CSV table of C-alpha atoms in Angstrom, one decimal:
chain,number,residue,atom,x,y,z
T,823,MET,CA,94.7,53.1,122.2
T,824,ASP,CA,92.6,51.1,119.7
T,825,GLN,CA,93.6,52.8,116.5
T,826,SER,CA,90.2,51.8,114.8
T,827,GLN,CA,88.5,54.2,117.3
T,828,VAL,CA,90.6,57.2,116.4
T,829,ARG,CA,88.9,59.6,114.0
T,830,PRO,CA,90.3,62.8,112.6
T,831,SER,CA,90.3,65.3,115.5
T,832,SER,CA,92.8,67.7,117.1
T,833,ALA,CA,92.1,65.6,120.3
T,834,HIS,CA,94.3,62.9,118.7
T,835,ASN,CA,97.2,65.1,117.5
T,836,SER,CA,100.6,63.4,117.5
T,837,PRO,CA,103.4,65.1,119.4
T,838,TYR,CA,105.3,65.6,116.1
T,839,TRP,CA,104.5,66.8,112.6
T,840,THR,CA,103.2,64.3,110.0
T,841,THR,CA,101.9,64.2,106.5
T,842,ASN,CA,98.2,63.8,105.9
T,843,SER,CA,98.9,60.0,105.7
T,844,GLY,CA,100.5,60.1,109.2
T,845,ALA,CA,104.1,59.7,108.1
T,846,PRO,CA,106.5,61.6,110.5
T,847,VAL,CA,108.1,64.8,109.3
T,848,TRP,CA,111.5,65.6,110.6
T,849,ASN,CA,111.9,69.0,108.8
T,850,ASN,CA,108.9,71.2,108.2
T,851,ASN,CA,111.0,74.3,107.3
T,852,SER,CA,112.9,73.4,104.1
T,853,SER,CA,112.1,72.0,100.7
T,854,ILE,CA,114.2,69.2,99.1
T,855,THR,CA,116.6,71.0,96.8
T,856,VAL,CA,119.7,70.3,94.8
T,857,GLY,CA,122.2,71.6,97.3
T,858,SER,CA,121.3,74.3,99.7
T,859,ARG,CA,120.3,76.8,96.9
T,860,GLY,CA,118.0,74.7,94.8
T,861,PRO,CA,116.2,74.1,92.5
T,862,VAL,CA,113.3,72.3,94.3
T,863,LEU,CA,112.7,68.7,93.4
T,864,LEU,CA,109.2,67.5,92.3
T,865,GLU,CA,109.7,64.4,94.4
T,866,ASP,CA,109.2,66.5,97.6
T,867,TYR,CA,105.8,65.0,98.4
T,868,GLN,CA,105.7,66.8,101.7
T,869,LEU,CA,106.0,70.2,100.0
T,870,ILE,CA,103.5,69.3,97.2
T,871,GLU,CA,100.9,68.0,99.7
T,872,LYS,CA,101.3,71.0,102.0
T,873,ILE,CA,100.9,73.6,99.2
T,874,ALA,CA,98.1,71.6,97.4
T,875,GLN,CA,96.2,71.4,100.6
T,876,PHE,CA,96.7,75.1,101.3
T,877,ASP,CA,95.6,76.0,97.7
T,878,ARG,CA,92.2,74.4,98.4
T,879,GLU,CA,91.4,76.1,101.7
T,880,ARG,CA,88.9,78.6,100.3
T,881,ILE,CA,85.9,78.1,98.0
T,882,PRO,CA,85.7,80.0,95.7
T,883,GLU,CA,87.4,83.2,97.0
T,884,ARG,CA,91.2,83.4,96.5
T,885,VAL,CA,93.1,82.2,99.5
T,886,VAL,CA,95.3,85.3,99.2
T,887,HIS,CA,94.8,88.4,97.0
T,888,ALA,CA,91.0,88.1,97.3
T,889,ARG,CA,90.4,91.8,97.1
T,890,GLY,CA,91.5,93.3,93.9
T,891,ALA,CA,90.9,95.8,91.0
T,892,SER,CA,91.9,95.3,87.4
T,893,ALA,CA,92.6,97.5,84.3
T,894,LYS,CA,93.7,97.0,80.7
T,895,GLY,CA,96.2,98.8,78.5
T,896,PHE,CA,99.5,98.3,76.8
T,897,PHE,CA,103.2,97.9,77.4
T,898,GLU,CA,105.6,99.8,75.1
T,899,VAL,CA,109.3,99.1,74.7
T,900,THR,CA,111.3,102.3,75.1
T,901,HIS,CA,114.9,100.9,75.3
T,902,ASP,CA,116.6,98.1,73.4
T,903,ILE,CA,117.5,95.1,75.6
T,904,THR,CA,117.8,92.5,72.9
T,905,HIS,CA,121.4,91.9,74.0
T,906,LEU,CA,119.9,90.6,77.2
T,907,SER,CA,116.8,88.8,76.1
T,908,CYS,CA,115.4,87.2,72.9
T,909,ALA,CA,111.8,87.6,74.2
T,910,ASP,CA,109.6,88.8,71.4
T,911,VAL,CA,107.9,91.3,73.7
T,912,PHE,CA,111.2,93.2,73.9
T,913,ARG,CA,112.1,92.9,70.2
T,914,ALA,CA,112.4,96.6,69.4
T,915,PRO,CA,111.7,100.0,70.8
T,916,GLY,CA,108.2,101.2,69.9
T,917,VAL,CA,106.7,97.7,70.1
T,918,GLN,CA,103.4,97.6,72.0
T,919,THR,CA,101.9,94.5,73.7
T,920,PRO,CA,98.4,94.4,75.2
T,921,VAL,CA,98.3,93.9,79.0
T,922,ILE,CA,95.8,93.4,81.8
T,923,VAL,CA,96.8,94.2,85.4
T,924,ARG,CA,95.3,93.2,88.7
T,925,PHE,CA,96.1,95.1,91.9
T,926,SER,CA,95.1,93.6,95.2
T,927,THR,CA,95.4,93.3,98.9
T,928,VAL,CA,97.0,90.1,100.1
T,929,ILE,CA,95.6,88.8,103.4
T,930,HIS,CA,92.2,90.3,103.9
T,931,GLU,CA,88.9,89.1,102.4
T,932,ARG,CA,87.2,90.2,99.3
T,933,GLY,CA,85.0,92.9,101.0
T,934,SER,CA,87.7,94.3,103.3
T,935,PRO,CA,88.7,98.0,103.3
T,936,GLU,CA,91.5,99.0,101.0
T,937,THR,CA,93.1,101.1,103.7
T,938,LEU,CA,94.2,98.1,105.9
T,939,ARG,CA,97.9,97.6,106.4
T,940,ASP,CA,98.7,94.8,104.0
T,941,PRO,CA,101.1,94.0,101.1
T,942,ARG,CA,99.6,94.7,97.7
T,943,GLY,CA,99.7,92.5,94.7
T,944,PHE,CA,100.9,93.9,91.4
T,945,ALA,CA,100.3,91.3,88.7
T,946,VAL,CA,100.7,92.0,84.9
T,947,LYS,CA,99.6,89.7,82.1
T,948,PHE,CA,101.4,90.4,78.8
T,949,TYR,CA,99.5,89.0,75.8
T,950,THR,CA,102.7,88.5,73.7
T,951,ARG,CA,103.0,87.0,70.2
T,952,GLU,CA,104.7,84.0,71.7
T,953,GLY,CA,102.1,83.3,74.5
T,954,ASN,CA,101.2,84.9,77.8
T,955,TRP,CA,103.9,86.2,80.2
T,956,ASP,CA,102.6,86.7,83.8
T,957,LEU,CA,104.8,89.0,85.9
T,958,VAL,CA,103.2,88.3,89.3
T,959,GLY,CA,104.6,90.5,92.0
T,960,ASN,CA,104.0,92.8,95.0
T,961,ASN,CA,104.4,96.5,96.0
T,962,PHE,CA,107.4,95.5,98.1
T,963,PRO,CA,110.7,94.2,96.6
T,964,VAL,CA,111.2,91.5,99.3
T,965,PHE,CA,109.1,88.8,101.0
T,966,PHE,CA,108.6,87.4,104.5
T,967,VAL,CA,110.1,83.9,104.0
T,968,ARG,CA,112.5,82.2,101.6
T,969,ASP,CA,111.0,78.8,101.2
T,970,GLY,CA,107.6,77.8,99.9
T,971,MET,CA,107.4,75.2,102.6
T,972,LYS,CA,106.7,78.1,105.0
T,973,PHE,CA,104.2,79.9,102.8
T,974,PRO,CA,101.0,78.2,104.1
T,975,ASP,CA,102.2,78.7,107.7
T,976,MET,CA,103.0,82.3,107.1
T,977,VAL,CA,99.5,83.0,105.6
T,978,HIS,CA,97.8,81.1,108.4
T,979,ALA,CA,99.6,83.4,111.0
T,980,LEU,CA,98.6,86.6,109.1
T,981,LYS,CA,95.0,85.4,108.5
T,982,PRO,CA,92.4,85.6,111.3
T,983,ASN,CA,92.4,83.2,114.2
T,984,PRO,CA,90.5,80.1,113.0
T,985,LYS,CA,88.7,79.9,116.3
T,986,ASN,CA,87.3,83.5,116.4
T,987,HIS,CA,88.0,84.8,112.9
T,988,ILE,CA,89.9,87.8,114.3
T,989,GLN,CA,93.4,88.9,113.0
T,990,GLU,CA,95.5,89.0,116.2
T,991,GLY,CA,98.9,90.4,116.7
T,992,TRP,CA,100.1,87.7,119.0
T,993,ARG,CA,99.8,85.1,116.3
T,994,ILE,CA,101.9,87.3,113.9
T,995,ALA,CA,104.5,88.1,116.5
T,996,ASP,CA,104.8,84.4,117.5
T,997,PHE,CA,105.2,83.0,114.0
T,998,PHE,CA,107.7,85.6,112.8
T,999,SER,CA,109.8,85.3,116.0
T,1000,HIS,CA,110.9,82.0,114.4
T,1001,HIS,CA,111.9,83.7,111.1
T,1002,PRO,CA,114.6,86.4,111.5
T,1003,GLU,CA,114.7,86.7,107.7
T,1004,SER,CA,111.3,88.4,107.9
T,1005,MET,CA,112.8,91.6,109.5
T,1006,HIS,CA,113.5,93.1,106.1
T,1007,MET,CA,109.9,92.7,104.9
T,1008,PHE,CA,108.6,94.2,108.1
T,1009,THR,CA,110.7,97.4,107.4
T,1010,PHE,CA,108.4,97.8,104.4
T,1011,LEU,CA,105.1,96.5,105.8
T,1012,MET,CA,105.3,98.5,109.1
T,1013,ASP,CA,106.7,101.6,107.3
T,1014,ASP,CA,104.7,104.3,105.7
T,1015,VAL,CA,104.6,102.3,102.4
T,1016,GLY,CA,102.5,99.7,104.2
T,1017,VAL,CA,99.3,101.6,103.2
T,1018,PRO,CA,99.6,103.0,99.7
T,1019,ALA,CA,97.4,106.0,99.0
T,1020,ASN,CA,95.9,104.2,96.0
T,1021,TYR,CA,97.1,101.8,93.2
T,1022,ARG,CA,98.1,104.6,90.8
T,1023,HIS,CA,100.8,105.9,93.2
T,1024,MET,CA,102.2,102.5,94.1
T,1025,GLU,CA,105.4,100.8,93.1
T,1026,GLY,CA,105.5,97.2,91.8
T,1027,PHE,CA,108.2,94.6,91.9
T,1028,GLY,CA,108.7,91.1,90.4
T,1029,VAL,CA,110.2,90.3,93.9
T,1030,HIS,CA,111.9,87.1,92.7
T,1031,THR,CA,115.1,86.8,90.7
T,1032,PHE,CA,114.3,85.6,87.2
T,1033,THR,CA,116.6,85.0,84.2
T,1034,LEU,CA,116.9,86.7,80.8
T,1035,ILE,CA,118.3,84.7,77.9
T,1036,ASN,CA,119.6,86.2,74.7
T,1037,LYS,CA,119.8,84.6,71.2
T,1038,ALA,CA,123.3,83.3,71.9
T,1039,GLY,CA,122.1,81.5,75.0
T,1040,LYS,CA,123.8,83.9,77.5
T,1041,VAL,CA,121.9,84.0,80.8
T,1042,HIS,CA,121.6,86.9,83.2
T,1043,TYR,CA,119.8,87.1,86.5
T,1044,VAL,CA,117.2,89.9,86.5
T,1045,LYS,CA,115.0,91.8,88.9
T,1046,PHE,CA,111.9,93.7,87.6
T,1047,HIS,CA,110.7,97.1,88.9
T,1048,TRP,CA,107.6,99.1,88.2
T,1049,GLN,CA,107.9,102.8,88.9
T,1050,PRO,CA,104.7,105.0,88.9
T,1051,ALA,CA,105.0,108.0,86.6
T,1052,CYS,CA,102.8,110.1,88.9
T,1053,GLY,CA,105.0,109.4,91.9
T,1054,ILE,CA,104.7,107.4,95.1
T,1055,LYS,CA,102.1,108.4,97.7
T,1056,ASN,CA,101.2,106.6,101.0
T,1057,LEU,CA,98.8,107.1,103.9
T,1058,ASN,CA,101.5,107.7,106.4
T,1059,THR,CA,99.3,107.8,109.6
T,1060,ASP,CA,96.3,105.9,110.9
T,1061,GLU,CA,94.4,109.1,110.9
T,1062,GLU,CA,95.0,109.6,107.1
T,1063,ALA,CA,93.8,106.0,106.5
T,1064,ILE,CA,90.7,106.4,108.6
T,1065,GLN,CA,89.9,109.7,106.8
T,1066,VAL,CA,90.3,108.2,103.3
T,1067,GLY,CA,88.7,104.9,104.0
T,1068,GLY,CA,86.0,105.9,106.5
T,1069,ALA,CA,83.3,106.6,104.0
T,1070,ASN,CA,84.6,104.4,101.1
T,1071,HIS,CA,86.1,101.0,101.7
T,1072,SER,CA,86.8,100.7,98.0
T,1073,HIS,CA,88.7,104.0,97.6
T,1074,ALA,CA,91.6,102.5,95.6
T,1075,THR,CA,89.4,100.6,93.2
T,1076,GLN,CA,87.3,103.7,92.7
T,1077,ASP,CA,90.3,105.9,92.2
T,1078,LEU,CA,91.7,103.6,89.5
T,1079,TYR,CA,88.3,103.3,87.7
T,1080,ASP,CA,87.6,107.0,87.9
T,1081,SER,CA,91.0,108.0,86.7
T,1082,ILE,CA,90.9,105.8,83.6
T,1083,SER,CA,87.3,106.9,82.9
T,1084,ALA,CA,88.4,110.6,83.0
T,1085,GLY,CA,91.3,110.0,80.6
T,1086,ASN,CA,93.9,110.4,83.4
T,1087,TYR,CA,95.7,107.1,82.4
T,1088,PRO,CA,98.0,105.6,85.0
T,1089,GLU,CA,101.5,104.9,83.8
T,1090,TRP,CA,104.5,103.0,85.1
T,1091,ARG,CA,108.1,102.7,83.9
T,1092,LEU,CA,109.5,99.2,83.8
T,1093,CYS,CA,113.1,99.0,84.9
T,1094,ILE,CA,115.4,96.0,85.4
T,1095,GLN,CA,118.5,95.2,87.4
T,1096,THR,CA,120.7,92.5,85.9
T,1097,MET,CA,123.5,90.4,87.2
T,1098,ASP,CA,126.0,88.1,85.4
T,1099,VAL,CA,125.4,84.6,86.6
T,1100,ALA,CA,129.2,84.2,87.0
T,1101,ASP,CA,129.2,86.9,89.7
T,1102,GLU,CA,126.4,85.4,91.9
T,1103,HIS,CA,128.8,84.2,94.7
T,1104,LYS,CA,130.7,87.5,95.0
T,1105,PHE,CA,128.4,89.3,97.5
T,1106,ASP,CA,127.5,89.0,101.2
T,1107,PHE,CA,124.0,88.0,100.2
T,1108,ASP,CA,122.5,85.4,98.0
T,1109,PRO,CA,121.0,87.0,94.9
T,1110,LEU,CA,118.3,84.3,94.8
T,1111,ASP,CA,117.2,85.1,98.3
T,1112,VAL,CA,113.8,86.6,98.1
T,1113,THR,CA,114.3,88.5,101.4
T,1114,LYS,CA,117.1,90.6,99.9
T,1115,THR,CA,117.3,93.5,97.5
T,1116,TRP,CA,120.1,94.1,95.1
T,1117,PRO,CA,121.9,97.4,96.0
T,1118,GLU,CA,121.3,99.9,93.2
T,1119,HIS,CA,124.8,101.3,93.4
T,1120,LEU,CA,126.1,97.8,92.4
T,1121,PHE,CA,123.2,97.0,90.0
T,1122,PRO,CA,121.7,100.2,88.6
T,1123,LEU,CA,118.2,100.4,87.3
T,1124,GLN,CA,118.0,100.1,83.5
T,1125,PRO,CA,114.9,101.4,81.7
T,1126,VAL,CA,113.0,99.0,79.5
T,1127,GLY,CA,109.6,100.4,78.7
T,1128,ARG,CA,106.4,101.9,79.9
T,1129,MET,CA,103.0,100.5,80.8
T,1130,VAL,CA,99.8,102.6,80.3
T,1131,LEU,CA,96.4,101.5,81.6
T,1132,ASN,CA,93.7,103.1,79.4
T,1133,ARG,CA,90.7,100.8,79.7
T,1134,ASN,CA,88.5,99.7,82.6
T,1135,PRO,CA,87.2,96.1,82.8
T,1136,ASP,CA,84.1,95.4,80.6
T,1137,ASN,CA,82.9,93.1,83.4
T,1138,PHE,CA,84.3,93.1,86.9
T,1139,PHE,CA,83.6,89.4,87.6
T,1140,ASN,CA,85.0,88.2,84.3
T,1141,GLU,CA,88.1,90.3,84.2
T,1142,ASN,CA,88.9,90.5,87.9
T,1143,GLU,CA,87.4,87.5,89.8
T,1144,GLN,CA,88.1,85.1,87.0
T,1145,LEU,CA,91.3,86.7,85.9
T,1146,ALA,CA,94.1,84.2,86.8
T,1147,PHE,CA,97.8,84.7,87.0
T,1148,ALA,CA,100.7,82.2,87.4
T,1149,PRO,CA,104.4,83.1,87.7
T,1150,GLY,CA,105.1,79.8,85.8
T,1151,LEU,CA,103.8,81.5,82.6
T,1152,VAL,CA,106.9,82.7,80.8
T,1153,VAL,CA,107.9,83.1,77.2
T,1154,PRO,CA,111.1,82.3,75.3
T,1155,GLY,CA,113.9,84.7,76.5
T,1156,ILE,CA,112.5,84.9,80.0
T,1157,SER,CA,112.8,82.1,82.5
T,1158,TYR,CA,113.1,81.1,86.2
T,1159,SER,CA,115.9,81.0,88.7
T,1160,ASP,CA,116.4,78.5,91.5
T,1161,ASP,CA,114.8,80.8,94.0
T,1162,LYS,CA,113.1,78.3,96.3
T,1163,LEU,CA,109.9,80.4,96.8
T,1164,LEU,CA,109.6,81.0,93.1
T,1165,GLN,CA,110.0,77.3,92.4
T,1166,SER,CA,107.1,76.6,94.8
T,1167,ARG,CA,104.9,79.3,93.2
T,1168,ILE,CA,105.4,77.8,89.8
T,1169,PHE,CA,103.4,74.9,91.0
T,1170,SER,CA,101.1,76.6,93.5
T,1171,TYR,CA,99.5,79.3,91.4
T,1172,PRO,CA,98.2,77.2,88.5
T,1173,ASP,CA,97.2,74.5,91.0
T,1174,THR,CA,95.0,76.9,93.0
T,1175,GLN,CA,93.5,78.3,89.8
T,1176,ARG,CA,92.5,74.9,88.6
T,1177,HIS,CA,90.9,74.4,92.0
T,1178,ARG,CA,89.2,77.8,92.0
T,1179,LEU,CA,88.2,78.2,88.4
T,1180,GLY,CA,88.5,74.7,86.9
T,1181,PRO,CA,91.1,72.7,84.9
T,1182,ASN,CA,90.4,74.7,81.8
T,1183,TYR,CA,90.7,78.2,83.3
T,1184,LEU,CA,93.2,79.2,80.6
T,1185,MET,CA,90.4,78.9,78.0
T,1186,LEU,CA,88.6,81.9,79.6
T,1187,PRO,CA,89.0,84.8,77.1
T,1188,TRP,CA,90.8,87.1,79.6
T,1189,ASN,CA,93.2,84.3,80.5
T,1190,ALA,CA,93.7,82.8,77.1
T,1191,PRO,CA,96.6,83.8,74.9
T,1192,LYS,CA,95.9,86.2,72.0
T,1193,CYS,CA,98.3,84.4,69.7
T,1194,PRO,CA,97.5,81.1,67.9
T,1195,PHE,CA,98.0,78.0,70.1
T,1196,HIS,CA,97.5,74.3,69.9
T,1197,ASN,CA,97.8,71.3,72.3
T,1198,ASN,CA,96.0,68.1,72.9
T,1199,HIS,CA,94.5,69.0,76.3
T,1200,HIS,CA,91.2,67.2,76.2
T,1201,GLU,CA,87.8,67.5,77.7
T,1202,GLY,CA,87.5,68.2,81.5
T,1203,PHE,CA,85.2,70.6,83.4
T,1204,MET,CA,84.1,73.7,81.6
T,1205,ASN,CA,86.0,72.8,78.3
T,1206,PHE,CA,84.3,75.0,75.7
T,1207,MET,CA,87.1,74.7,73.0
T,1208,HIS,CA,85.6,73.8,69.6
T,1209,ARG,CA,87.7,70.9,68.2
T,1210,ASP,CA,87.2,69.1,64.9
T,1211,GLU,CA,90.4,67.1,65.2
T,1212,GLU,CA,90.3,63.3,65.2
T,1213,VAL,CA,93.9,63.0,66.2
T,1214,ASN,CA,94.4,64.2,69.8
T,1215,TYR,CA,97.8,62.6,70.4
T,1216,PHE,CA,101.4,63.5,69.4
T,1217,PRO,CA,103.2,62.7,67.3
T,1218,SER,CA,101.1,61.5,64.4
T,1219,ARG,CA,101.8,60.9,60.7
T,1220,LEU,CA,98.3,62.1,60.0
T,1221,ASP,CA,98.6,65.5,61.7
T,1222,PRO,CA,101.0,68.2,60.4
T,1223,VAL,CA,101.5,69.8,63.8
T,1224,ARG,CA,105.2,69.8,64.8
T,1225,HIS,CA,107.5,71.1,67.5
T,1226,ALA,CA,108.2,74.8,67.6
T,1227,GLN,CA,111.6,76.1,66.5
T,1228,ARG,CA,114.1,75.5,69.4
T,1229,PHE,CA,114.9,78.6,71.4
T,1230,PRO,CA,117.6,79.3,74.0
T,1231,GLU,CA,117.0,78.0,77.5
T,1232,ASN,CA,118.4,78.4,80.9
T,1233,ARG,CA,121.3,76.0,81.0
T,1234,ILE,CA,122.9,77.0,84.3
T,1235,PRO,CA,124.5,73.8,85.6
T,1236,LEU,CA,123.2,72.2,88.8
T,1237,SER,CA,125.1,70.2,91.4
T,1238,GLY,CA,124.6,69.2,95.0
T,1239,PRO,CA,123.1,66.5,97.2
T,1240,ARG,CA,119.4,66.1,97.7
T,1241,GLU,CA,118.7,67.7,101.1
T,1242,ARG,CA,116.5,70.0,103.2
T,1243,ARG,CA,118.6,73.0,104.1
T,1244,MET,CA,118.5,76.8,104.6
T,1245,LEU,CA,120.5,79.1,102.4
T,1246,GLU,CA,124.1,79.4,103.6
T,1247,LYS,CA,124.2,83.2,103.2
T,1248,GLU,CA,121.3,84.3,105.4
T,1249,ASN,CA,122.6,87.8,106.4
T,1250,ASN,CA,119.2,88.5,107.9
T,1251,PHE,CA,119.8,91.9,109.5
T,1252,GLN,CA,122.1,94.1,107.4
T,1253,GLN,CA,119.6,95.3,104.8
T,1254,PRO,CA,116.7,95.9,107.2
T,1255,GLY,CA,119.1,97.9,109.4
T,1256,GLU,CA,120.3,100.0,106.4
T,1257,ARG,CA,116.7,100.6,105.4
T,1258,PHE,CA,115.6,101.7,108.9
T,1259,ARG,CA,118.6,104.1,109.1
T,1260,SER,CA,117.5,105.7,105.8
T,1261,PHE,CA,114.2,106.9,107.4
T,1262,ASP,CA,113.9,110.4,108.8
T,1263,PRO,CA,113.3,110.6,112.6
T,1264,ALA,CA,109.5,111.0,112.3
T,1265,ARG,CA,109.3,108.0,110.0
T,1266,GLN,CA,111.5,106.0,112.3
T,1267,GLU,CA,109.2,106.8,115.2
T,1268,ARG,CA,106.1,105.8,113.3
T,1269,PHE,CA,107.7,102.5,112.3
T,1270,ILE,CA,108.7,101.8,116.0
T,1271,GLY,CA,105.2,102.6,117.1
T,1272,ARG,CA,103.6,100.1,114.7
T,1273,ILE,CA,106.0,97.4,115.8
T,1274,CYS,CA,105.2,98.0,119.4
T,1275,ASP,CA,101.5,98.0,118.7
T,1276,VAL,CA,101.9,94.4,117.3
T,1277,LEU,CA,103.9,93.3,120.3
T,1278,LEU,CA,101.4,94.9,122.8
T,1279,THR,CA,98.0,94.0,121.3
T,1280,ASP,CA,97.4,90.8,123.3
T,1281,PRO,CA,98.6,89.3,126.5
T,1282,ARG,CA,99.3,86.1,124.6
T,1283,CYS,CA,102.2,87.9,123.0
T,1284,THR,CA,104.5,86.6,125.7
T,1285,GLN,CA,107.6,88.2,127.1
T,1286,GLU,CA,109.7,85.6,125.4
T,1287,ILE,CA,108.3,86.5,122.0
T,1288,ARG,CA,108.9,90.2,122.7
T,1289,ARG,CA,112.5,89.6,123.7
T,1290,VAL,CA,113.1,87.6,120.5
T,1291,TRP,CA,111.8,90.5,118.5
T,1292,VAL,CA,113.9,93.0,120.4
T,1293,GLY,CA,116.9,90.8,119.8
T,1294,TYR,CA,116.2,90.7,116.1
T,1295,LEU,CA,115.6,94.4,115.8
T,1296,ALA,CA,118.8,95.2,117.8
T,1297,GLN,CA,120.8,93.1,115.3
T,1298,CYS,CA,119.3,95.2,112.5
T,1299,ASP,CA,120.2,98.4,114.3
T,1300,SER,CA,121.2,98.7,118.0
T,1301,GLY,CA,119.3,102.0,118.4
T,1302,LEU,CA,116.2,100.5,116.9
T,1303,GLY,CA,116.4,97.6,119.4
T,1304,GLN,CA,116.9,100.0,122.3
T,1305,ARG,CA,114.1,102.2,121.4
T,1306,VAL,CA,111.6,99.4,121.0
T,1307,ALA,CA,112.8,97.9,124.3
T,1308,MET,CA,112.3,101.2,126.1
T,1309,LYS,CA,108.7,101.5,124.9
T,1310,LEU,CA,108.0,97.9,125.9
T,1311,GLN,CA,109.5,98.4,129.3
T,1312,LYS,CA,107.5,101.6,129.8
T,1313,ALA,CA,104.4,99.6,129.1
T,1314,GLY,CA,105.5,97.0,131.6
T,1315,ALA,CA,105.8,94.3,128.8
T,1316,LEU,CA,109.5,93.5,129.0
């Protein structure tokens, strides 16, 4: 074929994966990391290209978390954790920090009903005295995939078919048949908690493993949990969801707004689980694996503070649509771990915000820090910072600005070859099996029914895909696999 006649078209697809420049890709599942556990290397051009391309797929709606509602309030420390973290936000019980929170649905569009089965975002921006800390999480404690390399593919599978713009079960079943680690997430998504009654009665989780660092430089792994003071409520059946959302596709947004307007302020308790870094290899799961929870009998919840939302947005567009979060925004005393998905999100979130809102999105009042700040970031689209300086470089003998006082940092040593690999401790089925067995019989039956609905929605969900799913579910719990298989056989689909 004359290569000069080939123009970009799916009619000229190569039989193997390539980058945008046509370079062959031998592994489209794993990022380049230091050893099998990370961190991710910035030199992974394939990963950066894939995520950067994904971040720019929608204009100007968010690619994910498009539908959301926000509220403002404060976080108050109730328990002393200065032995774990030197973060100023935790400096003493009684200290209050302004916050703004955005709740959201993940997959569906901005105008979609809030009763659809979908993960919910739970993002909190703390305006601390040492800069903004964004704790960007979900209403489930785990996630579908471990590696950011798979995130664009995962969202594509969950989003509508690009040919007909219809969300189709066969695409979801097909993609996740290749990812057994997703079974734990499905025990949440297809459970009753998959459709929260509203945002006030919803849990939140940081999802990832982060690190806390104290004044002495001691590092602990940490998981963050938000527990609603008014309890957890869900729409357990399709009938309940239809009844609630039938007349109002914004029921959760309205509930949040009306509750705050009436003085019934939503409140959550922030708890943490901590782990000594020296103990990370002692368990049958990897504590940095985002598809795993930490058993509470081994890592009990420790109370830290409370969050109260007592003000509605002054302008929905400004403080919701232009509100921007990024898990890379941390403050001294709080840092990252080598969790591969977190490492990718550190790049992806600010990258997509720069695309969606512009390179100076952090100058918008609702995204800007409330503390004094200074840097030499210069000009660019929508730069409305008033500057009188003539010196916009560093260092300078003519400008008194200096480095901040040094603070403790994460100094966990790294070792390992540069490679694309899965985690060694996958253990994909133990925790989802334990969770399923914790359901009462009626809840188990609802869960099984929802799984079967996905596997039976379209003839393109092949018998091979169904058998893979039954195999995964049977490894989670033999009874679960048998019950799903019986329903599929009864429908003539297995």
